[in-house]
Each structure stands twice: as C-alpha cells, then as structure tokens.
C-alpha cells in the first residue's frame, strides 16, 4: 500500500531570496519576471500578500495598489533548481523524492514513516526542519499523490489522510484542489460547482461531456482509481559496477582479475539487498574506443561469485585486447530476488538444488541454453503433443503422467514409412519391412485409435498397434487413416523397452 | 581353528573399504536397495554397485530401447527416495511418457541434448562431478579408455552413479567401467497365456564386472520389480524362442 507525502512551499522563491538577503525579511517585496513585454509577479512574501498582492498579477497593477513595493527580478529556472536541491535534501526521509513543479515536493513515504514513530511525527519532523530554514511549509500524507497534493494546499497542515479515506477528505475542498486547468475551473465556478462534493457524484459521462476528460482523470488520480507516476530525483541505482584501469590491460589474467573484482562488488551488493543475478553483461572498453562484451545468463538467481565467474570464464578468450582495455563495466540488467521457495526445486535439499542449477548454468554457458529440457505431461493423446517442455526448468507438473496405455520409450521424431502385410484390413500386421529388413510379427496388441486434434491440426487419425517380432523386440506401428486398397500407409513410430 | 567373528567382520569391513577405493561404489550408499535383488550375487560383497560407472552396449534400435527401459528401471530403484537424474544424449529420442512404466516420474529427469561428442564428454564429466545428482546417463557411441578413466575418477570423488549407453559402437574396447551390460529383448510373457503382448522381458547379460562374476538373467519387468523369469541361464535369446 503506497503512501505519498506532498510538501507545499507557498512562498518558495520569496523566502529563498529573504534567506539570501536578510534585510528583505521585514519589507513587502515581490519577485517579478518579464513576460510578453510586461512584468508579472512570480513570487510574493507574506507581507506583500497582506497588501493584497497575489502571484500572477501584473507588476504595474501591484505598484498601483501598494506603491512602496520592492521588486526583485527573478532568474528563470530558479524554482526548479531550488526544488531539485530540496528534493535531494529530503532523501534523508525517503529514497524516493520527486520535484512537484512549480512549488512543491513529492515523497513516497511507503515503509519509511515508522522510523519517525508515525506519519504525523514524520511530517512534523520535516516541517520543523524546513521552517528552521525560514520556509513556510504545508504538508500532507495520503494514499494517492492527488489527495496528498490537495490536502497539503487546502487542508489543515500537517494533514494525514487515513488509508482509503481520501474521498472523505477531499469532499469539503474547493475544486482547485484537484489540480485542474484554469479553463475547467472557470467553467465549474460559472456553474456554481465550488466544492468537490458538489460535482463528484455527477455521472462521469456528464462530467466528461461538460468538462473534458482531464477532470475525470484528476478525480481518478486523487481517489486512487488512476495510476499516477512521479519521477524521483535520484533514480534507483542500476546494478552496475565499473573498474578503471591505470594502464591498458591486454592479458587474460588482467581481465580475469578485473572481472573478479567487479563480481565481488556486485555480489556484495546482491547480498545486502537479497537479490540474485539472472543475466549479466561484462563490457570492456578498449583504448581505441572499441567496446567488447560477453554475456551470461543463469537459470536461478545467483550471487555466488565463483559460480558466476565460472560462467564467464569460457568466454574471456573471445576478447581481443589489441592495445588493451582501459575500463571494465559489469552490468546486471536482469536480477531477481532470491527466495527460499525458489531454492527448493525437486525433492533434494536446497543446497543440492543450487549445485544442480549451477551445473546447468555452466552447461548452458558452454553449449547452448536450448539443449536443456525437462518434460511435463500435457493433456494430449496425440503422441507428438503428449509432453511439453517445463518453462521455467523447475516448473512442477500440473497433471499426473498418463499410465493407462502402453507407450514406447523411444519415439521417432518423424514416423518412418514401412511396408506391411496384414491378413484383413483391420487386422494387425503379420509382417513388416523396415529399412529393407523383414520383421515377422509374433504377438500384437491393438488397434488403439488416436484421433487428430482437429482444433490444433488437421489430418487423418492413426490406428496404433503394439507388435512384437520373433526375437521379442517390440515396436509401435500405426496405420494412417482408414484402409484404402493400394493407398494405405503404415508407419513405425517407436520402440518399446 | 575357526577365526573369531569380530576378525571376520573386520576383514569384511576392510574389503568394503578396498572396494570403495577401487571405484566399486561408496560405502555409505551400499546395501540400501532391495530392488536390485536378482543382480546382487554377481557383484563383490553381493551388492549392486551404486556410485560406480556402468557401461551398456546395444546394436539394434529395438535393443537400444530395451536398454533404455532397463536403465530407467535401475534409475527408478536408485532414486526411490528422491534425487535427480541427468540424461545426456545426442538427439532427442526418449519419449518421457513411456518412462513412467519403469517406476520413475519423467519430470525428475533433466534431458540435455548435445550433438558434439567433445561437448558431450565435458558435460558428462561435469555432471558426474556434481554430487547433488543421483544418476547421470550418457549416450555416446564411442568411449576410449582414457575418457572412461576420467569419468570413473570423477565418480570416485562424487559418488554419483553413471550409466554410459553405447549404441551401435564399432567394437567393445576395454574401458574403466565397473560393469558392462548388454540388454536384449526376449519374447514377452503374459499371465495365464493371454494373447497379445505381455510384460517386458529382457535377457540381461552382465558381460564384465570388476571383482565379480559375469552372469546373465532372464528378467521380466512386472509390478515395478525385476522378476527373474524361470531358471537362471546364460543362454542367447535366439535359442530360447517360443511360439506364440
């Protein structure tokens, strides 16, 4: 269950400027920016606000209202820079901090607040710190980004909206709390829909027709019905380790040492985070700008340095150092958590399973991953479809193995044509010729008719016979389709043990 | 003078240790399995050597199938209380559904298909070194003495049971295996002379065995058990035909 905190700085730039120039603290002043040939107010301090000056007004109007107003030109992009710095500062409270332009921050507080003894204490701690810097701050925590945003700006700060109660919290707030465009807000105001509870129960089709899809989207985001993303200032670090070499490395021993070092670092990180490697790329940057790489994959998430190293070992020889490598990078684009459940595959102990998994990884690295297979029963009578490959390799069989009919142990991948002599059309053969050798049938069972599965493929049914020749060797033969004189085809499909 | 009983037990213990050193199976794994009853007498200490390298030879495709069946039955006995089997072959020929009849769930076997002989040897050796496995089956036509020696050494360290199935080999060269088997099908037997094909029946020939006595048996696979059919004999199947 995610929880988000929204932090609002109502006088962000003004207070920042006042921090820089303490003499401005006691006077009303504004930050103005030039836009389309006139000066617009970008930020106001508390004292100027009391004089009726608001953000977005034209400077000339403000001067008319309050002639003593101090005006400071603002630098473009300053708010963004400042918020970025504040977001990085707030990483001490959560790993996920995002900038919420133009005047707020967004924190993903999931699983963090208990460290401060609860959500209220968490918010109070943040507010206290920021207020000590001289900022006026309002903040709220809620299940959704939208609700936290609304409560921070229009609620009683610090506000904590309980789990799943965002709807109740939003109802008394003004429509502007939904982060709507000015146009939509104006239309709502014109219709007298001032508060959220006055329109939230109107059928969505009507709202869409009247106010466009953004209103519905914003309502959905605030209530948690629509997913909303934020981009953290410090992205979660990818699994990557780098090693610069002082001098170009051109020997395989050097490359080996580099790989071992990088693996140690990476696996140490895996150990801390409970992750295991599934796929890794080892890149070597040659001093002439050429980049070479080798890749490995594992069947199980693994963080065993020795094992992963052995997978790479065979491929190190493919590097062509020529003048030497100056940089080695080990990346793990695919990782998975190592869980106990995953470790217990077959009836053996989990340590043994890891050994088998490592063996299979080595085989896959040496040869080709597709050669390894484990088979599970599939619910088909047609012999070619009776088994399926286990994906992933440790998949458990969903159904029991069929045992009611005799089946050969060797099955030819393509049935081979044989010449058959049978007494009557539906009788089992009395002799057959396979690869120009004559076999005389001594005993036989059948026929067992297996129909082609028409929903998968079209074709004739097969009548299978299990026959035994005079020496005791047992074969699985079938006649394809009904008996037609001169056109009947017989095949050998398998060998019984 | 009659030797003291504890002297006798010491001697047999020493003999078992020597056998273990000679690659005749691990001490700890011996005497676990009642399933090998018919074959035990031919081996030293009257114990079927688990944790050793066995060689199987076959020439006809149908004989290869019988050998597969027999090997599967042995694997089922070895893995009767858990374990994992690796089956390394050149081409995909095994029909897993057919293996259920021989007392093993085919999903406990991992199949590895490798066409190149050199890679296959490497994989078999690596697999035999992995003590987490119970049985490793390798299908390969030719096996030189040196190669078999390497496999045998890997087994002596790990205690995995190794089966090498050599189909259509050029000649039976001597290899460092504990036993050489040859399985050929016999006319099947049926209860009460019912018509039709009956239980799988094999002529199991133990051609060579280290420190043991080569022997041959007529074995019927029924009710998940190796059942000796009739008298033990060293006969060749073609002389043993019967009408029906």
XYZ file of C-alpha atoms in Angstrom:
741
model
C 0.000 0.000 0.000
C 1.808 3.140 -1.142
C 1.686 6.379 0.848
C 2.699 9.758 -0.510
C 3.604 12.988 1.161
C 3.136 16.276 -0.609
C 5.014 19.299 0.624
C 3.978 22.796 -0.439
C 6.061 25.943 -0.222
C 3.590 28.815 -0.685
C 6.323 31.497 -0.731
C 9.169 29.413 -2.048
C 11.198 31.908 -4.072
C 10.441 34.908 -1.896
C 11.577 33.090 1.191
C 14.645 31.824 -0.561
C 15.528 35.378 -1.543
C 14.896 36.553 2.005
C 17.261 33.871 3.282
C 19.939 35.245 0.991
C 19.202 38.888 1.851
C 18.060 39.122 5.477
C 17.242 42.825 5.121
C 14.253 41.832 2.967
C 12.568 39.978 5.803
C 10.810 42.991 7.204
C 9.597 44.562 3.959
C 6.914 43.539 1.496
C 8.598 42.526 -1.748
C 7.872 40.528 -4.859
C 9.888 38.635 -7.425
C 8.893 39.638 -10.911
C 9.597 38.085 -14.265
C 9.315 39.688 -17.654
C 6.779 38.060 -19.912
C 5.386 39.273 -23.219
C 6.643 42.775 -22.634
C 5.253 43.222 -19.134
C 6.337 42.278 -15.669
C 4.411 39.518 -13.919
C 4.625 38.660 -10.231
C 6.267 35.290 -9.770
C 6.526 35.068 -6.011
C 5.208 37.109 -3.115
C 6.271 37.229 0.502
C 3.841 37.176 3.417
C 3.925 40.909 3.988
C 3.174 41.712 0.360
C 0.414 39.124 0.391
C -1.233 41.028 3.232
C -1.372 44.066 0.973
C -3.460 42.127 -1.490
C -0.753 41.248 -3.934
C -1.036 37.804 -5.493
C 1.094 35.666 -7.727
C 0.412 36.143 -11.440
C -0.639 39.799 -11.178
C 0.903 42.443 -13.424
C 3.555 44.463 -11.670
C 2.086 47.816 -12.721
C -1.223 46.928 -11.027
C 0.595 45.974 -7.849
C 2.509 49.225 -7.834
C -0.843 50.985 -8.057
C -2.152 49.017 -5.059
C 0.967 49.398 -2.971
C 3.471 51.952 -4.219
C 6.241 51.039 -1.714
C 6.538 47.501 -3.045
C 10.104 46.310 -3.518
C 10.652 44.468 -6.760
C 13.441 41.999 -7.377
C 13.950 40.495 -10.808
C 13.851 36.726 -10.675
C 16.150 34.387 -12.510
C 14.464 31.947 -14.842
C 14.545 28.310 -13.756
C 15.401 29.200 -10.186
C 12.392 27.455 -8.668
C 13.268 24.259 -10.445
C 16.860 24.359 -9.255
C 15.784 25.097 -5.725
C 13.227 22.316 -5.626
C 15.764 19.879 -7.031
C 18.104 20.749 -4.182
C 15.302 20.427 -1.639
C 14.289 17.054 -3.077
C 17.858 15.807 -2.769
C 17.909 17.101 0.787
C 14.730 15.178 1.599
C 16.253 11.857 0.527
C 17.110 11.565 4.214
C 13.394 10.941 4.740
C 12.727 8.551 1.858
C 14.691 7.136 -1.054
C 12.011 8.342 -3.426
C 11.769 12.120 -3.565
C 10.402 13.952 -6.579
C 10.062 17.546 -7.643
C 6.458 18.723 -7.958
C 6.603 21.904 -10.045
C 6.081 24.766 -9.591
C 6.238 24.931 -5.798
C 6.172 21.535 -4.119
C 7.872 18.280 -3.391
C 6.528 14.769 -3.506
C 7.838 11.964 -1.322
C 6.963 8.315 -1.474
C 6.857 7.552 2.234
C 5.869 3.899 1.945
C 7.609 1.978 4.700
C 9.571 4.998 5.965
C 7.341 6.746 8.466
C 7.595 4.204 11.273
C 11.226 5.229 11.709
C 9.958 8.587 12.981
C 7.274 6.968 15.110
C 4.314 7.537 12.806
C 3.164 9.636 9.889
C 2.269 12.707 11.910
C 5.651 12.770 13.632
C 7.303 12.204 10.266
C 5.594 15.240 8.768
C 6.228 17.341 11.843
C 9.904 16.492 11.670
C 10.085 17.595 8.031
C 8.107 20.769 8.679
C 10.199 21.673 11.690
C 13.444 21.316 9.764
C 12.204 23.306 6.783
C 10.711 26.036 8.950
C 14.037 26.371 10.720
C 15.494 27.248 7.312
C 12.915 30.011 7.003
C 10.362 28.427 4.730
C 6.631 28.428 5.229
C 5.622 24.875 4.594
C 2.422 22.857 4.423
C 2.382 19.117 4.069
C 0.051 16.137 3.944
C 0.242 12.371 3.640
C -2.344 10.321 1.765
C -2.734 7.148 -0.289
C -2.533 8.984 -3.590
C -0.405 11.747 -4.996
C -3.517 13.728 -5.866
C -5.062 13.572 -2.407
C -1.788 14.459 -0.693
C -1.380 17.421 -3.055
C -4.885 18.658 -2.313
C -4.605 18.243 1.443
C -1.218 19.973 1.593
C -2.580 23.042 -0.163
C -6.169 23.202 1.028
C -6.257 21.124 4.207
C -5.164 21.658 7.767
C -1.387 21.181 7.743
C 0.082 18.773 8.681
C -2.708 16.537 7.421
C -2.656 12.755 7.484
C -5.407 11.125 5.458
C -6.011 7.614 6.729
C -5.761 4.640 4.397
C -8.612 4.613 1.840
C -10.204 7.757 3.331
C -9.076 10.175 0.634
C -12.610 10.568 -0.704
C -13.968 11.824 2.623
C -11.032 14.153 2.991
C -11.472 15.653 -0.468
C -15.210 16.319 -0.323
C -15.145 19.694 1.511
C -12.194 21.051 -0.519
C -12.575 23.587 -3.360
C -12.439 22.379 -6.945
C -8.951 23.841 -7.391
C -7.611 21.115 -5.087
C -7.925 18.687 -7.998
C -5.080 20.299 -9.965
C -7.393 21.449 -12.762
C -6.709 23.788 -15.649
C -7.881 27.373 -15.274
C -10.418 26.891 -18.052
C -12.136 23.969 -16.341
C -12.058 25.758 -13.002
C -13.707 28.816 -14.536
C -16.433 26.681 -16.044
C -17.055 24.924 -12.731
C -17.227 28.253 -10.962
C -19.663 29.584 -13.540
C -21.965 26.655 -12.862
C -21.672 27.160 -9.111
C -19.811 23.920 -8.511
C -17.384 25.331 -5.992
C -16.600 22.380 -3.825
C -15.601 18.882 -4.813
C -18.630 17.320 -3.119
C -20.900 19.414 -5.328
C -19.857 17.616 -8.509
C -18.059 14.407 -7.573
C -21.330 12.434 -7.621
C -22.383 13.620 -11.055
C -22.276 10.700 -13.531
C -18.918 10.517 -15.233
C -20.414 10.658 -18.736
C -21.934 14.030 -17.924
C -18.719 15.344 -16.419
C -16.760 14.207 -19.461
C -19.183 15.950 -21.810
C -19.198 19.159 -19.861
C -15.616 19.500 -18.682
C -13.498 17.198 -20.818
C -11.525 14.108 -19.805
C -8.962 15.884 -17.577
C -11.458 16.430 -14.780
C -12.238 12.708 -14.654
C -8.551 11.863 -14.793
C -7.770 14.211 -11.911
C -10.644 12.842 -9.819
C -9.478 9.306 -10.545
C -5.881 10.145 -9.614
C -6.950 11.768 -6.363
C -9.128 8.824 -5.400
C -6.591 6.216 -6.450
C -8.542 4.759 -9.381
C -5.999 6.008 -11.902
C -2.308 5.300 -11.643
C -0.050 8.300 -11.355
C 3.712 8.291 -11.691
C 6.378 10.568 -10.390
C 9.991 10.690 -11.417
C 12.399 10.518 -8.475
C 15.289 12.978 -8.437
C 17.730 10.230 -7.694
C 16.804 7.192 -9.733
C 17.127 3.789 -8.091
C 20.665 2.804 -8.909
C 21.043 0.187 -11.632
C 23.137 -2.852 -10.889
C 26.354 -1.697 -12.437
C 29.960 -1.762 -11.328
C 32.844 -0.023 -13.057
C 36.548 -0.504 -12.841
C 39.030 1.896 -14.380
C 42.489 0.633 -15.006
C 45.521 2.842 -14.574
C 47.184 1.289 -17.588
C 45.670 -0.551 -20.536
C 45.090 -4.211 -19.765
C 45.869 -6.643 -22.528
C 46.299 -10.005 -20.821
C 43.657 -12.511 -19.944
C 44.999 -12.617 -16.371
C 44.340 -8.913 -16.070
C 40.833 -9.264 -17.440
C 40.205 -12.136 -15.040
C 41.280 -10.041 -12.066
C 39.089 -7.150 -13.210
C 36.092 -9.448 -13.597
C 36.659 -10.997 -10.194
C 36.866 -7.592 -8.517
C 33.690 -6.387 -10.175
C 31.868 -9.597 -9.292
C 32.919 -9.255 -5.660
C 31.441 -5.755 -5.546
C 28.258 -6.680 -7.353
C 27.630 -9.834 -5.343
C 28.273 -7.931 -2.125
C 25.508 -5.578 -3.149
C 23.230 -8.507 -4.035
C 23.922 -9.991 -0.618
C 22.737 -6.810 1.110
C 19.620 -6.497 -0.994
C 18.581 -10.145 -1.104
C 18.812 -10.246 -4.880
C 20.363 -12.699 -7.280
C 21.723 -12.338 -10.782
C 19.805 -13.687 -13.764
C 21.605 -12.034 -16.639
C 24.854 -10.120 -16.739
C 26.919 -8.254 -19.305
C 30.633 -7.710 -18.898
C 31.858 -4.871 -21.086
C 35.402 -3.930 -21.831
C 36.258 -0.538 -23.327
C 39.361 -0.605 -25.478
C 41.553 2.458 -25.597
C 40.824 2.978 -29.287
C 37.115 3.342 -28.483
C 36.043 -0.181 -29.341
C 33.619 -1.803 -26.895
C 33.554 -5.573 -26.492
C 31.217 -7.532 -24.324
C 30.397 -11.023 -23.099
C 27.091 -12.074 -21.625
C 25.868 -14.844 -19.383
C 22.537 -15.929 -18.009
C 21.624 -18.099 -15.075
C 18.670 -20.391 -14.590
C 18.291 -19.385 -10.965
C 19.021 -16.066 -9.340
C 22.581 -16.448 -8.130
C 25.017 -14.330 -6.149
C 27.785 -16.867 -5.901
C 30.941 -15.130 -7.129
C 32.702 -18.356 -8.013
C 29.762 -19.709 -9.937
C 29.156 -16.557 -11.974
C 32.850 -16.274 -12.628
C 32.945 -19.816 -14.000
C 30.137 -18.955 -16.400
C 32.162 -16.047 -17.763
C 35.412 -17.965 -17.731
C 34.941 -19.743 -21.057
C 34.118 -16.522 -22.834
C 37.026 -14.392 -21.674
C 39.079 -15.800 -24.524
C 36.803 -14.072 -27.034
C 38.119 -10.638 -26.021
C 40.526 -9.030 -28.432
C 42.517 -6.610 -26.301
C 44.978 -5.481 -29.010
C 46.224 -2.281 -27.364
C 44.477 -3.020 -24.096
C 41.309 -2.170 -22.187
C 41.022 0.908 -20.041
C 37.602 0.410 -18.479
C 35.587 -2.607 -17.411
C 31.895 -2.419 -16.663
C 29.794 -5.206 -15.210
C 26.069 -4.722 -15.582
C 23.223 -6.872 -14.336
C 20.165 -5.804 -16.318
C 18.147 -8.738 -15.052
C 18.034 -9.594 -11.382
C 15.519 -11.456 -9.244
C 15.028 -11.828 -5.534
C 16.494 -15.000 -4.064
C 13.756 -16.722 -2.124
C 13.730 -19.901 -0.140
C 10.747 -21.189 -2.053
C 12.599 -20.873 -5.314
C 15.565 -22.688 -3.864
C 13.632 -25.869 -3.149
C 13.023 -27.408 -6.541
C 12.997 -31.127 -6.504
C 12.992 -33.433 -3.541
C 16.644 -32.780 -2.842
C 17.904 -30.301 -0.295
C 18.157 -26.694 -1.378
C 21.914 -26.685 -1.265
C 21.901 -29.563 -3.724
C 19.444 -27.768 -5.943
C 21.758 -24.809 -6.137
C 24.547 -27.114 -7.191
C 22.396 -28.598 -9.935
C 21.276 -25.150 -11.033
C 24.884 -24.046 -11.209
C 25.821 -27.120 -13.192
C 23.044 -26.423 -15.675
C 24.160 -22.788 -15.963
C 27.652 -23.951 -16.771
C 26.343 -26.367 -19.384
C 24.206 -23.616 -20.903
C 27.140 -21.230 -20.976
C 29.389 -23.818 -22.586
C 26.971 -25.101 -25.194
C 23.594 -23.542 -25.853
C 20.744 -22.915 -23.463
C 18.143 -24.588 -25.637
C 19.654 -28.038 -25.253
C 18.489 -28.403 -21.648
C 14.955 -29.582 -21.150
C 12.692 -31.122 -18.611
C 9.375 -32.523 -19.718
C 5.952 -32.368 -18.173
C 2.811 -34.226 -19.164
C 0.484 -32.340 -21.476
C -3.157 -33.245 -21.767
C -2.992 -34.580 -25.317
C -3.354 -38.100 -26.639
C -1.550 -37.315 -29.887
C 1.942 -38.643 -29.116
C 3.835 -35.685 -30.561
C 1.911 -33.358 -28.230
C 1.873 -35.579 -25.158
C 4.753 -33.824 -23.457
C 5.669 -30.182 -23.134
C 8.852 -28.562 -22.009
C 8.957 -27.215 -18.481
C 9.278 -23.429 -18.539
C 10.923 -22.431 -16.278
C 13.026 -25.505 -15.820
C 11.761 -26.159 -12.287
C 8.063 -25.969 -13.149
C 6.006 -28.580 -11.315
C 3.784 -30.945 -13.282
C 0.163 -29.798 -13.196
C -1.271 -33.206 -14.040
C -0.203 -36.771 -13.366
C 1.673 -38.728 -16.008
C -0.726 -40.850 -18.020
C -0.089 -44.524 -17.411
C -3.189 -46.296 -18.664
C -1.859 -47.040 -22.169
C 1.452 -48.653 -23.093
C 3.805 -46.113 -24.608
C 7.224 -46.694 -26.178
C 10.413 -45.417 -24.549
C 11.928 -44.338 -27.861
C 9.805 -42.266 -30.178
C 10.970 -41.362 -33.667
C 10.694 -37.638 -34.227
C 9.203 -38.385 -37.656
C 7.294 -41.640 -38.123
C 9.042 -43.762 -40.749
C 7.229 -45.455 -43.605
C 7.149 -49.262 -43.512
C 5.719 -51.926 -45.797
C 3.192 -54.074 -44.055
C 1.389 -57.314 -44.745
C -1.908 -57.749 -42.967
C -4.442 -60.513 -43.392
C -7.518 -58.359 -43.191
C -7.774 -54.566 -43.487
C -8.328 -54.072 -39.774
C -6.060 -56.860 -38.587
C -2.679 -56.170 -37.054
C 0.232 -56.744 -39.432
C 1.692 -60.227 -39.712
C 4.979 -58.924 -41.016
C 6.565 -55.608 -41.905
C 9.629 -54.353 -43.695
C 11.601 -51.510 -42.121
C 14.837 -50.250 -43.664
C 14.807 -53.237 -46.046
C 14.735 -55.748 -43.215
C 11.808 -58.083 -42.731
C 10.291 -58.486 -39.300
C 7.832 -61.277 -38.614
C 5.245 -60.354 -36.048
C 4.727 -62.916 -33.323
C 2.361 -61.095 -30.995
C 0.334 -57.948 -31.291
C -2.000 -55.663 -29.411
C -4.353 -53.087 -30.814
C -5.574 -51.156 -32.534
C -5.642 -48.083 -30.319
C -7.165 -45.283 -32.314
C -5.806 -41.801 -31.677
C -7.701 -39.018 -33.396
C -6.000 -35.949 -34.695
C -6.951 -32.980 -32.537
C -8.957 -31.031 -35.087
C -8.727 -27.804 -33.079
C -4.947 -27.921 -33.371
C -4.246 -29.526 -36.702
C -5.955 -31.376 -39.484
C -5.085 -34.855 -40.602
C -6.011 -38.497 -40.540
C -6.479 -40.484 -37.391
C -3.982 -43.177 -36.517
C -4.612 -46.777 -35.529
C -1.714 -47.809 -33.321
C -0.590 -51.413 -32.908
C 1.961 -52.680 -30.437
C 3.687 -55.629 -32.100
C 6.426 -57.983 -31.043
C 8.651 -59.753 -33.519
C 10.018 -63.257 -33.161
C 13.115 -62.165 -31.243
C 10.990 -60.332 -28.690
C 11.702 -56.777 -29.898
C 8.615 -54.599 -29.554
C 7.527 -51.867 -31.942
C 4.850 -49.236 -32.128
C 3.267 -49.143 -35.579
C 0.335 -47.232 -36.907
C -1.867 -47.120 -39.959
C -2.677 -43.613 -41.031
C -6.399 -43.266 -41.723
C -8.798 -45.939 -42.883
C -7.843 -48.860 -45.077
C -7.945 -47.949 -48.750
C -6.722 -50.562 -51.143
C -3.346 -49.657 -52.542
C -3.138 -46.361 -50.715
C -2.890 -47.367 -47.071
C 0.200 -46.031 -45.384
C 1.855 -47.690 -42.410
C 4.457 -46.127 -40.177
C 6.867 -47.177 -37.478
C 6.719 -44.651 -34.670
C 8.555 -46.056 -31.703
C 10.301 -48.821 -29.835
C 9.123 -50.387 -26.612
C 11.589 -51.448 -23.988
C 40.949 -73.066 14.014
C 37.773 -71.105 13.494
C 38.507 -67.368 13.083
C 36.887 -65.140 15.636
C 33.685 -63.477 14.492
C 34.977 -59.939 15.037
C 38.055 -60.709 12.953
C 35.729 -61.748 10.175
C 33.763 -58.530 10.406
C 36.990 -56.507 10.382
C 38.091 -58.316 7.279
C 34.804 -57.674 5.512
C 34.929 -54.025 6.524
C 38.428 -53.736 5.096
C 37.309 -55.454 1.925
C 34.474 -52.972 1.590
C 36.924 -50.106 2.029
C 39.179 -51.535 -0.639
C 36.225 -51.878 -2.958
C 35.321 -48.266 -2.375
C 38.858 -47.257 -3.238
C 38.714 -49.318 -6.384
C 35.663 -47.435 -7.561
C 33.111 -50.040 -6.679
C 30.700 -47.648 -5.099
C 30.557 -45.624 -1.950
C 30.398 -47.423 1.358
C 27.604 -45.282 2.717
C 25.338 -45.923 -0.215
C 25.698 -49.653 -0.190
C 23.089 -52.109 0.955
C 20.301 -49.614 0.637
C 18.238 -51.115 -2.038
C 16.233 -54.302 -2.127
C 15.290 -53.537 -5.740
C 18.472 -54.988 -7.248
C 17.944 -58.404 -5.669
C 18.374 -60.557 -8.780
C 21.728 -58.999 -9.732
C 23.385 -58.685 -6.354
C 25.075 -62.078 -6.373
C 27.254 -61.228 -9.361
C 28.936 -58.282 -7.661
C 31.588 -58.178 -4.945
C 30.103 -58.100 -1.455
C 26.846 -59.195 -3.102
C 25.860 -55.570 -3.554
C 24.866 -53.799 -6.697
C 27.473 -51.016 -7.023
C 25.780 -47.648 -6.771
C 28.190 -44.760 -7.229
C 30.048 -46.527 -9.988
C 30.293 -46.335 -13.747
C 28.243 -48.860 -15.709
C 28.537 -49.381 -19.423
C 25.655 -50.609 -21.566
C 26.119 -51.787 -25.125
C 23.475 -52.274 -27.793
C 23.409 -52.684 -31.559
C 19.826 -52.788 -32.844
C 17.402 -49.879 -32.413
C 14.988 -52.190 -30.597
C 17.790 -53.357 -28.308
C 18.621 -49.744 -27.570
C 15.023 -49.285 -26.459
C 15.272 -52.308 -24.172
C 18.490 -50.918 -22.728
C 16.759 -47.581 -22.141
C 13.959 -49.383 -20.337
C 16.367 -51.360 -18.200
C 18.440 -48.284 -17.339
C 15.293 -46.354 -16.455
C 14.204 -49.159 -14.166
C 17.607 -49.086 -12.434
C 17.367 -45.286 -12.110
C 13.942 -45.681 -10.554
C 15.402 -48.083 -7.993
C 18.370 -45.808 -7.232
C 16.186 -42.723 -6.878
C 13.415 -44.437 -4.930
C 13.732 -41.881 -2.154
C 14.312 -38.691 -4.083
C 17.029 -37.439 -6.324
C 17.605 -36.033 -9.703
C 18.783 -37.607 -12.936
C 20.558 -36.045 -15.882
C 20.143 -37.676 -19.265
C 22.684 -36.544 -21.826
C 22.131 -37.656 -25.385
C 22.936 -36.791 -28.970
C 19.412 -36.439 -30.259
C 16.017 -36.253 -28.682
C 14.711 -39.773 -28.891
C 13.383 -40.586 -25.440
C 9.600 -40.408 -25.101
C 9.121 -39.349 -21.475
C 5.586 -40.744 -21.233
C 6.965 -44.232 -21.882
C 9.344 -43.990 -18.925
C 6.548 -43.831 -16.334
C 6.080 -47.575 -16.744
C 9.581 -48.186 -15.363
C 8.973 -46.652 -11.984
C 10.113 -43.073 -12.375
C 8.343 -39.767 -12.865
C 9.877 -38.402 -16.071
C 9.817 -34.867 -14.680
C 12.621 -35.883 -12.325
C 14.919 -36.262 -15.296
C 16.626 -33.348 -16.998
C 17.421 -34.054 -20.634
C 20.407 -32.431 -22.265
C 20.821 -32.823 -25.996
C 24.261 -32.145 -27.415
C 25.332 -33.260 -30.870
C 29.051 -32.617 -30.435
C 30.939 -35.524 -28.917
C 33.555 -33.311 -27.276
C 30.991 -31.072 -25.562
C 29.027 -34.119 -24.511
C 32.020 -35.653 -22.760
C 32.644 -32.366 -20.967
C 29.041 -32.180 -19.811
C 29.001 -35.815 -18.648
C 32.188 -35.302 -16.692
C 30.937 -32.083 -15.095
C 27.636 -33.768 -14.245
C 29.414 -36.737 -12.669
C 31.370 -34.303 -10.510
C 28.149 -32.790 -9.156
C 27.260 -34.750 -6.030
C 23.782 -33.219 -5.911
C 22.734 -35.533 -8.733
C 21.811 -39.146 -8.199
C 22.306 -40.617 -11.640
C 23.870 -39.394 -14.853
C 23.058 -41.205 -18.066
C 25.221 -40.513 -21.066
C 24.506 -41.798 -24.543
C 27.609 -41.983 -26.640
C 28.783 -44.232 -29.377
C 32.487 -44.325 -28.712
C 34.324 -44.113 -25.435
C 38.059 -44.509 -25.189
C 39.814 -45.930 -22.169
C 41.245 -42.539 -21.208
C 37.841 -40.899 -21.391
C 36.230 -43.624 -19.309
C 39.019 -43.305 -16.767
C 38.318 -39.597 -16.396
C 34.636 -40.307 -15.815
C 35.494 -43.020 -13.318
C 37.768 -40.631 -11.393
C 35.009 -38.013 -11.294
C 32.647 -40.616 -9.869
C 35.084 -41.777 -7.212
C 35.081 -38.267 -5.784
C 31.366 -37.531 -6.019
C 29.615 -40.890 -5.608
C 27.181 -40.248 -8.449
C 26.030 -43.301 -10.367
C 26.966 -43.136 -14.026
C 25.428 -45.068 -16.896
C 27.021 -44.892 -20.315
C 24.854 -46.227 -23.105
C 26.863 -47.078 -26.196
C 24.605 -47.768 -29.128
C 25.931 -49.116 -32.439
C 29.521 -48.963 -31.262
C 32.270 -50.149 -33.557
C 33.849 -52.616 -31.163
C 33.742 -53.307 -27.459
C 37.047 -51.833 -26.386
C 38.075 -52.175 -22.789
C 37.045 -49.267 -20.635
C 37.451 -48.388 -16.973
C 33.868 -49.171 -16.052
C 32.762 -51.263 -13.126
C 30.385 -53.317 -15.221
C 29.432 -53.874 -18.845
C 25.853 -54.812 -19.540
C 24.079 -55.931 -22.647
C 20.315 -55.956 -22.676
C 18.368 -57.664 -25.431
C 14.625 -58.127 -25.582
C 13.034 -61.534 -25.051
C 9.552 -62.544 -26.123
C 7.216 -61.045 -23.593
C 5.402 -63.171 -21.071
C 1.795 -62.914 -20.142
C -0.111 -64.255 -17.222
C -2.205 -67.369 -17.911
C -1.194 -67.467 -21.584
C -3.335 -64.498 -22.510
C -2.912 -63.434 -26.122
C -1.173 -60.228 -27.074
C 1.985 -58.504 -25.939
C 2.757 -59.020 -22.282
C 5.260 -57.774 -19.756
C 8.621 -56.529 -20.991
C 11.115 -59.335 -20.848
C 14.851 -58.954 -21.205
C 17.911 -61.087 -21.477
C 20.198 -59.209 -19.126
C 23.822 -60.069 -19.734
C 26.496 -58.860 -17.387
C 29.462 -59.266 -19.710
C 32.165 -57.848 -17.486
C 32.320 -56.937 -13.866
C 35.228 -55.791 -11.756
C 35.986 -58.298 -8.985
C 32.753 -60.113 -9.693
C 31.323 -62.971 -11.679
C 29.790 -62.226 -15.119
C 26.337 -63.648 -15.357
C 23.098 -63.497 -17.320
C 19.463 -63.430 -16.306
C 16.077 -63.581 -17.898
C 14.223 -60.709 -16.296
C 10.578 -59.736 -16.585
C 9.622 -56.207 -15.591
C 6.324 -56.524 -13.812
C 4.717 -54.766 -10.856
C 7.627 -52.332 -10.709
C 10.088 -55.112 -9.949
C 12.846 -57.062 -11.663
C 11.389 -60.545 -11.639
C 13.604 -63.409 -12.751
C 11.604 -65.480 -15.183
C 12.191 -69.230 -14.781
C 15.688 -70.559 -14.258
C 18.839 -68.505 -14.473
C 20.647 -69.298 -17.652
C 23.439 -67.939 -19.777
C 21.591 -68.569 -22.977
C 21.384 -66.478 -26.078
C 17.853 -65.284 -26.788
C 17.550 -66.750 -30.285
C 17.756 -70.288 -28.885
C 15.046 -69.524 -26.382
C 12.278 -68.665 -28.765
C 8.888 -69.902 -28.091
C 5.886 -69.947 -30.305
C 3.032 -67.624 -29.619
